[in-house]
PDB file of C-alpha atoms in Angstrom:
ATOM      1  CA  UNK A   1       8.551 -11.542  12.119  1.00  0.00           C
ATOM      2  CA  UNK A   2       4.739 -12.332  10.878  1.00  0.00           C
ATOM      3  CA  UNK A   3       3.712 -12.432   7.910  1.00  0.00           C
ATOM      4  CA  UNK A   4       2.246  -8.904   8.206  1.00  0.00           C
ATOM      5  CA  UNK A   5       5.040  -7.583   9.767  1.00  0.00           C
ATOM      6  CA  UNK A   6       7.180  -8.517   6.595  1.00  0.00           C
ATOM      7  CA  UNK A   7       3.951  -7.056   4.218  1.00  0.00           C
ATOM      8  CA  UNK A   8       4.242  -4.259   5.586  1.00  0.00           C
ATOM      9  CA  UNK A   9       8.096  -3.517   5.387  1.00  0.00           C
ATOM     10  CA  UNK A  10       7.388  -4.630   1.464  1.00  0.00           C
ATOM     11  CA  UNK A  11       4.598  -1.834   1.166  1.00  0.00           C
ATOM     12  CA  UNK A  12       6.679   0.908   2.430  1.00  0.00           C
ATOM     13  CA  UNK A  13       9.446   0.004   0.170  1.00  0.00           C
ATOM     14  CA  UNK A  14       7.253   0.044  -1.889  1.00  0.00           C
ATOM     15  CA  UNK A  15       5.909   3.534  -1.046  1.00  0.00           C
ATOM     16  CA  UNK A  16       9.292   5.285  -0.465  1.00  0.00           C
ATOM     17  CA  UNK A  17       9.781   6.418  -3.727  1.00  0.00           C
ATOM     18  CA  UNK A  18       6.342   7.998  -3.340  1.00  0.00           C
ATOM     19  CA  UNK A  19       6.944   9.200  -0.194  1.00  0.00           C
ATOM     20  CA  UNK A  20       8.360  12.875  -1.069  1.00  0.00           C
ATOM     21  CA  UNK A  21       7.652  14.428   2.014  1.00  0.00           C
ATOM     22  CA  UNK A  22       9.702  11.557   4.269  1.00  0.00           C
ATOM     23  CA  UNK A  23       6.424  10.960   6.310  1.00  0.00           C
ATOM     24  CA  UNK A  24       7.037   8.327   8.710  1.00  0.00           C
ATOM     25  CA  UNK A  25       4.848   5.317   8.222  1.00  0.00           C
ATOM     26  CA  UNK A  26       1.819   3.282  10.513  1.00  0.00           C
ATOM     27  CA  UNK A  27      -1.330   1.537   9.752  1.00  0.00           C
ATOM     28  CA  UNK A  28      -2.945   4.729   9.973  1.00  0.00           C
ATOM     29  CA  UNK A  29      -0.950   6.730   7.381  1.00  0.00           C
ATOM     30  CA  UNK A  30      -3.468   7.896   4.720  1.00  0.00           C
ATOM     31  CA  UNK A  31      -2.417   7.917   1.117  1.00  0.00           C
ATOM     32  CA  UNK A  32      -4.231  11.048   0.528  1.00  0.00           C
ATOM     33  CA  UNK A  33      -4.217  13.286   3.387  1.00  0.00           C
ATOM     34  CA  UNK A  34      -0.941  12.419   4.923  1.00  0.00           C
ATOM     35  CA  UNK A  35       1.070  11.101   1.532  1.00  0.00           C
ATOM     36  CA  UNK A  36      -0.738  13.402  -0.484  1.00  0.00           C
ATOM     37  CA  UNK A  37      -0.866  11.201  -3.380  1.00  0.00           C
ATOM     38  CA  UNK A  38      -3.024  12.135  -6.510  1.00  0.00           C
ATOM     39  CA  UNK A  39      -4.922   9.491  -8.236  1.00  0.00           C
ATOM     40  CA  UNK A  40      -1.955   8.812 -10.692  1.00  0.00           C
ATOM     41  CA  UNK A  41       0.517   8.584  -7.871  1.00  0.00           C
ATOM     42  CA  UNK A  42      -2.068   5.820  -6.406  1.00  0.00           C
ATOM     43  CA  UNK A  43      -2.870   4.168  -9.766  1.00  0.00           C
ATOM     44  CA  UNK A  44       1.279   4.032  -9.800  1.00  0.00           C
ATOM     45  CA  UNK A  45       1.821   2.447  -6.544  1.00  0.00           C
ATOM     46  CA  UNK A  46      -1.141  -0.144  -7.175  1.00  0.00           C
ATOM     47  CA  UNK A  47       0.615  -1.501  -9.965  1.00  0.00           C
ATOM     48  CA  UNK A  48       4.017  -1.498  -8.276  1.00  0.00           C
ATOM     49  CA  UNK A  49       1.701  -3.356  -5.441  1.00  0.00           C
ATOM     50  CA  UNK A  50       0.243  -5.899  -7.473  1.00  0.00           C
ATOM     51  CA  UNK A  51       3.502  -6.552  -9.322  1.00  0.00           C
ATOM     52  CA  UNK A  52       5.525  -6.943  -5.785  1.00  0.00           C
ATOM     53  CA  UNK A  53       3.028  -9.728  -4.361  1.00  0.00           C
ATOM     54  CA  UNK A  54       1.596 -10.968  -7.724  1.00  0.00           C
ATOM     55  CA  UNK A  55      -2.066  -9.954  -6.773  1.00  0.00           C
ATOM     56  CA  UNK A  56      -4.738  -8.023  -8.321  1.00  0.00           C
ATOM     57  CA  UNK A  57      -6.648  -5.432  -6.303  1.00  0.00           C
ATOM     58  CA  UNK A  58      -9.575  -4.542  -7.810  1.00  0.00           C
ATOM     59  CA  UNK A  59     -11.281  -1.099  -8.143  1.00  0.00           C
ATOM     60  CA  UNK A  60     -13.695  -1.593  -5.658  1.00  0.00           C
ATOM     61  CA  UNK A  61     -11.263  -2.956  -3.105  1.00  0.00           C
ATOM     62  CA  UNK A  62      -9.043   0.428  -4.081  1.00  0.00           C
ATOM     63  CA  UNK A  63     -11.816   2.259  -3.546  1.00  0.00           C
ATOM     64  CA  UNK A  64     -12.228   0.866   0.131  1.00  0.00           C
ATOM     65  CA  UNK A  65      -8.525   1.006   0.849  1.00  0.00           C
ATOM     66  CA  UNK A  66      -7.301   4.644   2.540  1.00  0.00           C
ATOM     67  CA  UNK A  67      -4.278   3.551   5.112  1.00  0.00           C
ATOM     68  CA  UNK A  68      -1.315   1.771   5.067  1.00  0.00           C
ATOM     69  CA  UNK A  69      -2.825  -1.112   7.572  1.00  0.00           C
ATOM     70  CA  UNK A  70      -6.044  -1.053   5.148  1.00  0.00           C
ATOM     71  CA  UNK A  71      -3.237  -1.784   2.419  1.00  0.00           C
ATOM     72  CA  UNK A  72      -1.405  -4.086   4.382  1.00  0.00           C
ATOM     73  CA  UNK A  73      -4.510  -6.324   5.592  1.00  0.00           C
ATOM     74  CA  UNK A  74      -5.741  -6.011   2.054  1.00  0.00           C
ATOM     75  CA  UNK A  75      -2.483  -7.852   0.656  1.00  0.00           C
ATOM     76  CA  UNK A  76      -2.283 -10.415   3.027  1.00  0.00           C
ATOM     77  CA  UNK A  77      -6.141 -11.479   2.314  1.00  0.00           C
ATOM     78  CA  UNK A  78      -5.308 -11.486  -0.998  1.00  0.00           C
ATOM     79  CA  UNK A  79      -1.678 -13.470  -1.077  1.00  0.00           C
ATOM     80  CA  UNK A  80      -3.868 -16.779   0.823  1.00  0.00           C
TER      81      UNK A  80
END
């Protein structure tokens, strides 16, 4: 498994708890059309994000961020 293979089973454990209507998961799920997360939901899961890899994503980089993959890629830039 890569290392962006195993990011990305981290961010949707991460995002189960989140994930109320059981959508099934890609690099092209959007957090808010197909999640349907609010801005607390995604101010939430950041945190749990940042505390998981012990990274700090940054408000612009949020603001860039709208998938899963976007997520994922975003993580693993950030973890080197």
């Amino acid at each position: 498994m890569s290392d962006r293979d195993e990011i990305f089973e981290t961010v949707a454990e991460q995002i189960a708890p989140f994930n109320k209507k059981g959508i099934k998961l890609t690099d092209a799920t959007t957090f808010a059309g197909d999640l349907e997360w609010d801005s607390l939901t995604v101010m939430d899961f950041v945190a749990a994000i940042e505390d998981e890899f012990d990274i700090i994503i940054t408000m612009n980089m949020q603001a860039e961020i709208e998938t899963v993959g976007q997520l994922v890629d975003a993580v693993a830039k950030l973890k080197d």
